[in-house]
Coordinates of N, CA and C in Angstrom, one line a residue:
X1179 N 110.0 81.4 50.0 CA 109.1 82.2 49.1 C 109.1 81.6 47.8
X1180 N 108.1 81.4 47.1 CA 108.1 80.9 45.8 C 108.1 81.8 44.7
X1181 N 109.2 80.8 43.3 CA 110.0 81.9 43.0 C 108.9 81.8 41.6
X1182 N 107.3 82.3 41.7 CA 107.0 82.7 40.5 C 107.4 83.5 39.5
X1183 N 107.0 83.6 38.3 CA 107.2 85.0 37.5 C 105.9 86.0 37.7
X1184 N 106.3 86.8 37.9 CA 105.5 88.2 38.3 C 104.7 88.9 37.0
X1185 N 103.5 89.3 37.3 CA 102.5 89.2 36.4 C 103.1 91.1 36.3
X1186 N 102.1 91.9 35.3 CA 102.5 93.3 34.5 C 102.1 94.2 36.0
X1187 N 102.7 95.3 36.1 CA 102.7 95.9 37.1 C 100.9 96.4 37.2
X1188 N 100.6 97.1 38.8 CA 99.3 97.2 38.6 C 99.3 98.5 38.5
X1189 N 97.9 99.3 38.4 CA 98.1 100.8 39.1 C 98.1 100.7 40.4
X1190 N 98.3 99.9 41.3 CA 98.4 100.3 42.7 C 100.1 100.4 42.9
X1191 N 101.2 99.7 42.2 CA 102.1 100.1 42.0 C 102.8 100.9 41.0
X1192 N 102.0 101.5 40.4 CA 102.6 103.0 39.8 C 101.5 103.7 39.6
X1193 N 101.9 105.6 39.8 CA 101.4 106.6 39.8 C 101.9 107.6 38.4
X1194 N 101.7 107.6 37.4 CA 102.2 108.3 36.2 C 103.3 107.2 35.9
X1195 N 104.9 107.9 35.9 CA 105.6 106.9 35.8 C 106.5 107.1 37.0
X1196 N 105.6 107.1 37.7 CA 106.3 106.5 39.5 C 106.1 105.5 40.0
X1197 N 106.8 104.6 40.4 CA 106.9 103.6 41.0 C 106.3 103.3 42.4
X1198 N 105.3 102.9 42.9 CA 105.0 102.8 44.5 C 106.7 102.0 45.0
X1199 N 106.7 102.7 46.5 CA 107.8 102.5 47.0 C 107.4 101.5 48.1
X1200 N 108.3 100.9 48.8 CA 108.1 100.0 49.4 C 109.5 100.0 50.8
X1201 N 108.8 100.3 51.7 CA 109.7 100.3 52.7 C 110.2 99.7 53.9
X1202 N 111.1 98.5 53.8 CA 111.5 97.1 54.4 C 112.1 96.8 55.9
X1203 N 111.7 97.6 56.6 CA 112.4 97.4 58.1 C 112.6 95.7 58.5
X1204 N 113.7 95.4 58.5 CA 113.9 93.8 58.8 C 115.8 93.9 58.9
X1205 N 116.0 93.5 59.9 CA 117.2 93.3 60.2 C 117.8 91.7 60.1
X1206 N 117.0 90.7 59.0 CA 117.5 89.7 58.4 C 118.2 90.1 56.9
X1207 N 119.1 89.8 57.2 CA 119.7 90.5 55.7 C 119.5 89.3 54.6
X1208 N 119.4 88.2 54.8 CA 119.2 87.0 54.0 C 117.9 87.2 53.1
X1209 N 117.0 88.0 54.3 CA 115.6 88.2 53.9 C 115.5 89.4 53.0
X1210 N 116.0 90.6 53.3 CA 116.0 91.8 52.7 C 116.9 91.2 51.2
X1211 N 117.8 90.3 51.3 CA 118.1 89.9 49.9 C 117.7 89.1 49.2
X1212 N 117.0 88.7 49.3 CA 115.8 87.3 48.9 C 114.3 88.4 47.9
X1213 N 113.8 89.6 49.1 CA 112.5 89.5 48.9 C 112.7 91.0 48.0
X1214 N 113.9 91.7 47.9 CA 114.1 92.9 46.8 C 114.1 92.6 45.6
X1215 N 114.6 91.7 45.1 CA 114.6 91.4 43.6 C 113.2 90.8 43.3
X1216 N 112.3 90.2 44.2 CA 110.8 90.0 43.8 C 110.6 91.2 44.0
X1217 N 110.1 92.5 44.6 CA 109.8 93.5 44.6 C 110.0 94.2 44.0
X1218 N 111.2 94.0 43.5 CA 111.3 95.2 42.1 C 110.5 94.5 40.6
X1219 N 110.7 93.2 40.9 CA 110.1 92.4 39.4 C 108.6 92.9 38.9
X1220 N 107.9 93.0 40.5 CA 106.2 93.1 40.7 C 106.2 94.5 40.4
X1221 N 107.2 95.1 40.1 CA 106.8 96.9 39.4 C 106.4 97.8 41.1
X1222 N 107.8 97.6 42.0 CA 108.0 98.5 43.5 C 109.4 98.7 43.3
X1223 N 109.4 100.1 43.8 CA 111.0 100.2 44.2 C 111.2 100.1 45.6
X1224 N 112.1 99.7 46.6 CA 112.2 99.1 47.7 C 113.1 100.5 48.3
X1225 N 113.0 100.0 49.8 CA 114.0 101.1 50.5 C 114.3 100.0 51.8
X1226 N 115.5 99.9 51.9 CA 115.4 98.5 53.1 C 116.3 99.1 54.2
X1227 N 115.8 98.7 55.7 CA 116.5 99.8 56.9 C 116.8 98.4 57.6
X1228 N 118.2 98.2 58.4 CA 118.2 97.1 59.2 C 118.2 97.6 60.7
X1229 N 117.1 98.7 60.9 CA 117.1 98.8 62.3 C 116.0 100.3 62.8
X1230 N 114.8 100.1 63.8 CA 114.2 101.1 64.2 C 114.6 102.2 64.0
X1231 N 115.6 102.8 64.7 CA 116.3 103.9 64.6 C 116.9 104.2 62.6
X1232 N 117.1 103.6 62.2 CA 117.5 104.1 60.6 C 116.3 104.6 60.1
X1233 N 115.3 103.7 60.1 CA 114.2 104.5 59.8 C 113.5 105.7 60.4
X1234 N 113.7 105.6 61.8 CA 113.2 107.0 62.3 C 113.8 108.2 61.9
X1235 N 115.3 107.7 61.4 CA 116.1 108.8 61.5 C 115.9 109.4 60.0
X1236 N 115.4 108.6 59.2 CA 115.0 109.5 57.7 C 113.7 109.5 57.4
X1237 N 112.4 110.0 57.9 CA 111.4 109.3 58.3 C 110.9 109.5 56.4
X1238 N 109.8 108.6 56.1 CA 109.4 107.9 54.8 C 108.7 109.4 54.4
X1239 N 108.1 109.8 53.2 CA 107.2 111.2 53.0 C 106.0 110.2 52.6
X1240 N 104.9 110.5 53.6 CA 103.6 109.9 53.2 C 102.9 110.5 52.4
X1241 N 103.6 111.3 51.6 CA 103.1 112.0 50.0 C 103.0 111.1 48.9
X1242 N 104.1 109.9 49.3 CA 104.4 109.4 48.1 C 103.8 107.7 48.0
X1243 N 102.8 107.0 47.3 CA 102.6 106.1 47.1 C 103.1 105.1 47.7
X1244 N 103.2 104.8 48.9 CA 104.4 103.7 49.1 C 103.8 102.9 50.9
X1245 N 104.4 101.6 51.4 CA 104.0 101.2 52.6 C 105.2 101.0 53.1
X1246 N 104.9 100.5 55.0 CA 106.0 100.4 55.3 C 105.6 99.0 55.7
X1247 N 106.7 98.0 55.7 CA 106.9 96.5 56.1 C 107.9 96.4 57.2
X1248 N 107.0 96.0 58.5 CA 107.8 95.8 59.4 C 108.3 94.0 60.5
X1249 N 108.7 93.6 60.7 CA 109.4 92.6 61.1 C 109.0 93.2 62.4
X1250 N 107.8 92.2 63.0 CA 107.7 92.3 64.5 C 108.7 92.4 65.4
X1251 N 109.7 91.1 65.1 CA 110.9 91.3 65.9 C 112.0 92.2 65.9
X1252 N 111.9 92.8 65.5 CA 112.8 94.0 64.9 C 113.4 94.8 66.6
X1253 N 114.7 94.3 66.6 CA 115.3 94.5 67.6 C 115.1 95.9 68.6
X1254 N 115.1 95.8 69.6 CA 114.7 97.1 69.8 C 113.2 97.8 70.7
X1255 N 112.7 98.6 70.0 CA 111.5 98.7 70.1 C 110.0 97.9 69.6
X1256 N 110.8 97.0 69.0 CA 110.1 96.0 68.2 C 108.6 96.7 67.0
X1257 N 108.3 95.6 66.6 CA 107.4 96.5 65.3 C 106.2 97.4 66.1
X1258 N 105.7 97.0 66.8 CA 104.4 97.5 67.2 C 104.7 98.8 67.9
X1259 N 106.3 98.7 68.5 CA 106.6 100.4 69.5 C 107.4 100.9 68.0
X1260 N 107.7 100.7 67.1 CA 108.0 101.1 66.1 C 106.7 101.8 65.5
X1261 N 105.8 101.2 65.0 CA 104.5 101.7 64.3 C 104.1 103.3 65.5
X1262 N 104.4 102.9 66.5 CA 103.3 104.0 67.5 C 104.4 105.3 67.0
X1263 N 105.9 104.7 67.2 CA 106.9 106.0 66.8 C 106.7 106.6 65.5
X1264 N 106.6 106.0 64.7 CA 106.2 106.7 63.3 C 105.0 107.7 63.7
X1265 N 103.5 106.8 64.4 CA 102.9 107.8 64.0 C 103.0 109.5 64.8
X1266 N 104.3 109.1 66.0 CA 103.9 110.2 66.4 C 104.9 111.1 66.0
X1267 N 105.3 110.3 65.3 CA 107.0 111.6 64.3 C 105.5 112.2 62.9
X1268 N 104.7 111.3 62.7 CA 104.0 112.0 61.6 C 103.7 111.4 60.3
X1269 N 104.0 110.3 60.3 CA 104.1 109.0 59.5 C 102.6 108.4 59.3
X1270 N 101.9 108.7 58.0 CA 100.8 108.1 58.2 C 100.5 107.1 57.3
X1271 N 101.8 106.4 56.6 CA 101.8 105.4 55.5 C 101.5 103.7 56.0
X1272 N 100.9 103.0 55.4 CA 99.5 101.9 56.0 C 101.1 100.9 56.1
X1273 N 101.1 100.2 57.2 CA 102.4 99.7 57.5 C 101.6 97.6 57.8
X1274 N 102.7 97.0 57.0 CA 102.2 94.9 56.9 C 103.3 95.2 57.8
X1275 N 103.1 94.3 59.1 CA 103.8 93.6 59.5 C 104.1 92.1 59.1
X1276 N 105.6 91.8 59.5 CA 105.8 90.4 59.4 C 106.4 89.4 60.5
X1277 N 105.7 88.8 60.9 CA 106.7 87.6 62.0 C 106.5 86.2 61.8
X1278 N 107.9 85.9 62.3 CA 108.7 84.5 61.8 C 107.3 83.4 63.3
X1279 N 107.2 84.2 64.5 CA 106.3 83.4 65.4 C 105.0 83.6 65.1
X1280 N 103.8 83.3 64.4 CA 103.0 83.8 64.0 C 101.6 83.6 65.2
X1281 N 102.3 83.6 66.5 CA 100.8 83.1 67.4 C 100.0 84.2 67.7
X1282 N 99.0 83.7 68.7 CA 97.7 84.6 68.8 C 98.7 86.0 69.8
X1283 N 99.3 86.0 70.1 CA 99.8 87.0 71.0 C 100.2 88.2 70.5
X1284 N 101.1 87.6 69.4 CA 101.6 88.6 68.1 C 100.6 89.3 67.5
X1285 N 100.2 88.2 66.9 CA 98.7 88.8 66.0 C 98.3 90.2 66.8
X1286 N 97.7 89.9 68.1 CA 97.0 90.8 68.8 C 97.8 91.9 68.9
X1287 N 99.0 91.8 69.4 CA 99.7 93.2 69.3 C 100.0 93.7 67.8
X1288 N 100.0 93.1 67.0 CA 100.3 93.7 65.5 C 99.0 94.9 65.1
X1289 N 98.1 93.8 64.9 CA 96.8 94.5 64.9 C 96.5 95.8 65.6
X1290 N 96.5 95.3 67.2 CA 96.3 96.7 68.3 C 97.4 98.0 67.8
X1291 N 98.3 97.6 67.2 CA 99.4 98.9 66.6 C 99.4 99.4 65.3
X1292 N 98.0 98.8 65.2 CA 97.5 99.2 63.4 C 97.8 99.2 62.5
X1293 N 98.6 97.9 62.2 CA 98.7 97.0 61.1 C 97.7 96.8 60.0
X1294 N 97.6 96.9 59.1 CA 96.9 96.8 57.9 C 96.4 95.6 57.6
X1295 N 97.7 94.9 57.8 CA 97.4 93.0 57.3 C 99.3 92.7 58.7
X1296 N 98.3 91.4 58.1 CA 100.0 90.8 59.2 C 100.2 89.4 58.2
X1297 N 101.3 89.6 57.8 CA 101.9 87.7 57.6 C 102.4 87.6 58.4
X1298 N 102.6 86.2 58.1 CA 104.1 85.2 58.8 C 105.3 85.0 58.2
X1299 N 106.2 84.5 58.8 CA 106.9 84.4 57.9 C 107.3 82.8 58.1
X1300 N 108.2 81.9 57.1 CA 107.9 82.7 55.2 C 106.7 83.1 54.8
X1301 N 107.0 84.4 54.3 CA 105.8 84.8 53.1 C 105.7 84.0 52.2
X1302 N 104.6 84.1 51.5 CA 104.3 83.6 50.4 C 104.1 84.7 49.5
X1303 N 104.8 84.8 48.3 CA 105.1 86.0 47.2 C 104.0 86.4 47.1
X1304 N 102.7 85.5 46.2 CA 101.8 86.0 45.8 C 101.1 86.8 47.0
X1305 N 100.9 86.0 48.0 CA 100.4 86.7 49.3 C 101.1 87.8 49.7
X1306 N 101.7 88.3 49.7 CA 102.5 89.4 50.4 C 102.6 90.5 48.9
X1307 N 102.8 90.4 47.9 CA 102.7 90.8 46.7 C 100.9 91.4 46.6
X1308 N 100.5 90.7 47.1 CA 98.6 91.3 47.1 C 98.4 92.1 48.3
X1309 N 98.6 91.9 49.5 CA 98.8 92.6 50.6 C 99.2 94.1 50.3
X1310 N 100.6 94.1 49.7 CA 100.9 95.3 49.3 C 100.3 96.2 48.5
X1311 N 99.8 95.5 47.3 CA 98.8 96.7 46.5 C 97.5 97.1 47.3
X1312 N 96.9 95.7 48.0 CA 95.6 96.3 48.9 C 96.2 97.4 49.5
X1313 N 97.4 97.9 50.4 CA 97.4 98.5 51.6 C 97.6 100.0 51.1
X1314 N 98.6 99.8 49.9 CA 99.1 100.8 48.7 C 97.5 101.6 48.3
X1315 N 96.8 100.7 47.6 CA 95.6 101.4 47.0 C 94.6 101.9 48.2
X1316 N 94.4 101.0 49.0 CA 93.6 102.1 50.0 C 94.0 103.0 50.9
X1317 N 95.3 103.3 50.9 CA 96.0 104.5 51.0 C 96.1 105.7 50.2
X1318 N 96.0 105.1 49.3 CA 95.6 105.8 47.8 C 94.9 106.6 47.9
X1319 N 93.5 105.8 48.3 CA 92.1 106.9 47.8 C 92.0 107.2 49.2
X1320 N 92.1 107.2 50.5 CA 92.0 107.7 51.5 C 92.5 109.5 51.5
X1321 N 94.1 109.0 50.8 CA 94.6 110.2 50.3 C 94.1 111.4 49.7
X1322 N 93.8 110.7 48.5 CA 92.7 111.4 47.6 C 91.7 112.0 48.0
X1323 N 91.0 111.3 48.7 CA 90.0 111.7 49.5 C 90.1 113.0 50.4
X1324 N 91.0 113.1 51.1 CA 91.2 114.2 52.0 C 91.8 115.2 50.9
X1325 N 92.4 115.2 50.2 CA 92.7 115.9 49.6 C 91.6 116.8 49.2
X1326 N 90.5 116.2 48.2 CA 89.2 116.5 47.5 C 88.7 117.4 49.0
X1327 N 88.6 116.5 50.1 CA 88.1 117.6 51.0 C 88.5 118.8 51.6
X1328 N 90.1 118.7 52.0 CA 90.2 120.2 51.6 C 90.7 121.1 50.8
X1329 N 90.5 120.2 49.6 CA 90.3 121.5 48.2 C 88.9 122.3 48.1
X1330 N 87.7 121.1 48.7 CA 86.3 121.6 48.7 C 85.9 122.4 50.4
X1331 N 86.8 122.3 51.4 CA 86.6 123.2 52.2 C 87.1 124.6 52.2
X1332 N 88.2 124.2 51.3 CA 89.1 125.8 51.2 C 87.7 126.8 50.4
X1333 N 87.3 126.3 49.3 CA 86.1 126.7 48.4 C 85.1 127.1 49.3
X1334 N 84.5 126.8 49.9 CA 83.5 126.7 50.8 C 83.9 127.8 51.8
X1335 N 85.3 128.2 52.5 CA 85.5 129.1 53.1 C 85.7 130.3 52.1
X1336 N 85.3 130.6 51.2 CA 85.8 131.7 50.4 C 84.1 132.3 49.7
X1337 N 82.9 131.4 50.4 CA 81.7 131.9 50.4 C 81.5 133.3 51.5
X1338 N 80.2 133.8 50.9 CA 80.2 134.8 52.5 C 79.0 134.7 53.3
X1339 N 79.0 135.1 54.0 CA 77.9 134.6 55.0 C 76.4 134.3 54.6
X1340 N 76.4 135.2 53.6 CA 74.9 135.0 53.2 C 74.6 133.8 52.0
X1341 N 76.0 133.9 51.0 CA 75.9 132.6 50.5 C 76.3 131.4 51.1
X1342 N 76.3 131.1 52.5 CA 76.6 130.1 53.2 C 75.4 129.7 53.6
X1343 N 74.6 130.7 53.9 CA 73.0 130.4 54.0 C 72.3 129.9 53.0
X1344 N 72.4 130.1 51.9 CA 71.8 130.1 50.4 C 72.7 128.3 50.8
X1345 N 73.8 128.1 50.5 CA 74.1 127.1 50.0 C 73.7 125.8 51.1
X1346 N 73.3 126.3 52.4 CA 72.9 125.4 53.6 C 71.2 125.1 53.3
X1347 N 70.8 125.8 52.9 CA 69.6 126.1 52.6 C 69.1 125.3 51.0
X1348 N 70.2 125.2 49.9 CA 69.8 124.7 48.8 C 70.0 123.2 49.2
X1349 N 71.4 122.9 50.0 CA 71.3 121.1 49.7 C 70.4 120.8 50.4
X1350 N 69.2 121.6 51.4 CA 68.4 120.8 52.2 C 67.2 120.9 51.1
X1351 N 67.5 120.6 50.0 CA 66.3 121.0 49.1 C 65.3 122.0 48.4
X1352 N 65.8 123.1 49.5 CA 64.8 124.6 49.7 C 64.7 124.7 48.2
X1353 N 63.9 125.3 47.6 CA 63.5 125.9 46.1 C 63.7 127.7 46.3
X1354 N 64.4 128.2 45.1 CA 64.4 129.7 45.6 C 63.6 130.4 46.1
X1355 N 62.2 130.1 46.0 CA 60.9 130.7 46.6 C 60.9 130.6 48.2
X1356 N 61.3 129.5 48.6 CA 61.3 129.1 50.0 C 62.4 129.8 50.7
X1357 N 63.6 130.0 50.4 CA 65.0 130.5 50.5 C 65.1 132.1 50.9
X1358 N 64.0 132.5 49.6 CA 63.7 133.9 50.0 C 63.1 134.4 50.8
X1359 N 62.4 133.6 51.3 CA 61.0 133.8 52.0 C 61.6 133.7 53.9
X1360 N 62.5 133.1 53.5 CA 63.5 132.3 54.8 C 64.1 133.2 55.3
X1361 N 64.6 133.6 54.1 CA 66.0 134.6 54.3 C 65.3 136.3 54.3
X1362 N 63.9 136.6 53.9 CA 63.8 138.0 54.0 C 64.4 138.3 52.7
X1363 N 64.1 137.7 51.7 CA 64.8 139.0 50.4 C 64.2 138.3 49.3
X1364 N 64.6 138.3 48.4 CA 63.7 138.3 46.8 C 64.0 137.0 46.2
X1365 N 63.6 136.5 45.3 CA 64.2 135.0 44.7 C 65.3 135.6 43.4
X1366 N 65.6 136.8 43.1 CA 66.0 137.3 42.1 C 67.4 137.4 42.9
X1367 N 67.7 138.0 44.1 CA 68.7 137.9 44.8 C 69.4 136.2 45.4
X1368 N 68.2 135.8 45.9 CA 69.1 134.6 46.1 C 69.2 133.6 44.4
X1369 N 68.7 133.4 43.3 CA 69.3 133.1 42.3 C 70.7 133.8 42.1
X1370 N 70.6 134.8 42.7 CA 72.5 135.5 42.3 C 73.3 135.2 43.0
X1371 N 72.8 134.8 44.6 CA 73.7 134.0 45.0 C 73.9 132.2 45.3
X1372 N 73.0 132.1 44.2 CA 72.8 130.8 44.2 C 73.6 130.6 42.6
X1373 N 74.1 131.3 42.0 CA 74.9 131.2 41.1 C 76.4 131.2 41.4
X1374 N 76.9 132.1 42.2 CA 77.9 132.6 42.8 C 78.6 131.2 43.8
X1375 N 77.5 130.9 44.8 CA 77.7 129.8 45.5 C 78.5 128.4 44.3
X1376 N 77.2 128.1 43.4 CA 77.9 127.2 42.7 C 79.5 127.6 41.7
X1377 N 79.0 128.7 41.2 CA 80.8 129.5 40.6 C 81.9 129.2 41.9
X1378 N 81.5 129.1 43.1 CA 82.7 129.3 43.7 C 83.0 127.6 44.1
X1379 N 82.0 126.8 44.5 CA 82.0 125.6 44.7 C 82.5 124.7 43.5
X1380 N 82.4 125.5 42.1 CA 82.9 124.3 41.5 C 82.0 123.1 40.8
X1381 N 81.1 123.3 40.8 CA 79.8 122.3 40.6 C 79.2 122.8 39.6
X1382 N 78.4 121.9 38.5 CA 77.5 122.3 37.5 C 75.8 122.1 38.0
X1383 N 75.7 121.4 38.5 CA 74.6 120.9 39.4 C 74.0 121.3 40.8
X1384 N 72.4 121.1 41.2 CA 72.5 121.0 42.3 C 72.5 120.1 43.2
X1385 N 72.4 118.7 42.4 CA 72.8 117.3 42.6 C 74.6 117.4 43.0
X1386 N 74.9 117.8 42.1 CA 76.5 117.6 42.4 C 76.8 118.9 43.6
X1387 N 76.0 119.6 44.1 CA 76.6 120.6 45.0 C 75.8 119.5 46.4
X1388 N 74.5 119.0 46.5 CA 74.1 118.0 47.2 C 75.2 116.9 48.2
X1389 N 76.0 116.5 46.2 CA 76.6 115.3 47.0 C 78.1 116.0 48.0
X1390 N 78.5 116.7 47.6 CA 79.4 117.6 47.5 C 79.2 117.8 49.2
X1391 N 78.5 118.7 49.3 CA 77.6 118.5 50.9 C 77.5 117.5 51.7
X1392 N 76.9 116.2 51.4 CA 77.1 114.7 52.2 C 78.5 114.2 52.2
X1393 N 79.5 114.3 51.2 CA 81.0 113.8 51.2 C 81.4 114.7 52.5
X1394 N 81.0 115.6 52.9 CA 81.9 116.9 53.7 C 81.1 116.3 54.9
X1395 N 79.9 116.0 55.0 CA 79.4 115.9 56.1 C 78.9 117.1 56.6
X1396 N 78.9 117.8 55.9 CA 77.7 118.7 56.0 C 76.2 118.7 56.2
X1397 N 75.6 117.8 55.2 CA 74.0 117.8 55.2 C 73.7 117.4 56.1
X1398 N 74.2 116.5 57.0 CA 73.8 115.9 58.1 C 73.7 117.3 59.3
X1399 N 75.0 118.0 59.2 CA 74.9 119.1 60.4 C 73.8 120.1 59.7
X1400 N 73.5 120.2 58.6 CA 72.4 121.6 58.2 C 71.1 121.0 58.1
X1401 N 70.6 119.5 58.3 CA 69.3 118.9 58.5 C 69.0 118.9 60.3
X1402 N 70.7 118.7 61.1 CA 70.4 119.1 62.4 C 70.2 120.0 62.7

């Protein structure tokens, strides 16, 4: 691995003043002491297991910023029955593999076990240093993402039936004239719960209650 100097940390490796973590399954210990002191330089804190079982046995919190790096050969159940174990202990953090044999066979099973990226090894710092923020940051916002959705589903369940109509009814464009006319009742009523709808939703808009609707995947089911 080449011994660059390491450029200023990015935001994919830190979160306030937390550090993205970085978690090293490889039972070369020459390797684990080689590629931690680069990892910590690039602004990661490291967690290094020399064996399947050590990591299962304290499994990683996919709350926290961080990937797992696994060593195909990794004695044992090897990386790829390794990755399936995690996901079925509950483990949903975006996992590089690395192997020393880099042929088409590997490759294939790395990938088929849902590898993010795969190197070879030797790594190459820079390369494996960029690997990590990619897998880090689109972890990130996947995260985020779900999150946003159910903060905006929990919202959405705390409408009531009739403002569920009103609000199915507004993202397909309906104008309150139409709405009322739909619904059997007055436009003065459904402006009140077309206020209420957006108070409870969170939205200043009915652009932003629209988009709000397509991110959820909603508009698609209320135009079906």
């Amino acid at each position: 691995m080449a011994a660059s100097v390491p450029g200023p940390p990015t935001s994919a490796r830190n979160k306030g003043d937390t550090m993205a973590l970085v978690h090293l399954v490889d039972n070369d210990a020459a390797f684990q002491a080689s590629i931690g002191p680069v990892l910590e330089a690039s602004g990661y804190r490291i967690q290094a297991y020399r064996s399947a079982d050590e990591i299962l046995s304290r499994l990683p919190d996919s709350s926290v910023d961080s990937c797992i790096v696994i060593d195909v050969q990794i004695p044992g159940v090897g990386g790829p029955g390794l990755r399936d174990r995690l996901i079925a202990a509950g483990t949903s953090l975006p996992v590089i593999f690395l192997a020393g044999d880099s042929d088409i066979r590997t490759t294939v099973r790395a990938i088929r076990a849902g590898a993010e990226d795969f190197l070879p090894k030797p790594v190459e710092r820079d390369e494996f240093i960029e690997a990590i923020d990619r897998v880090i940051t689109r972890h990130r916002l996947v995260s985020e993402q779900e999150c946003w959705a159910r903060q905006r589903l929990a919202r959405l369940n705390q409408l009531t039936p009739r403002e569920r109509e009103v609000f199915d009814l507004v993202v397909r464009g309906k104008m309150n004239k139409q709405i009322a006319f739909e619904l059997g009742t007055t436009e003065r009523t459904v402006k009140a719960h077309r206020h209420k709808v957006m108070e409870k939703m969170e939205v200043r808009s009915v652009a932003e209650l629209v988009s709000c609707a397509e991110r959820l995947g909603l508009l698609r089911t209320a135009v079906a």
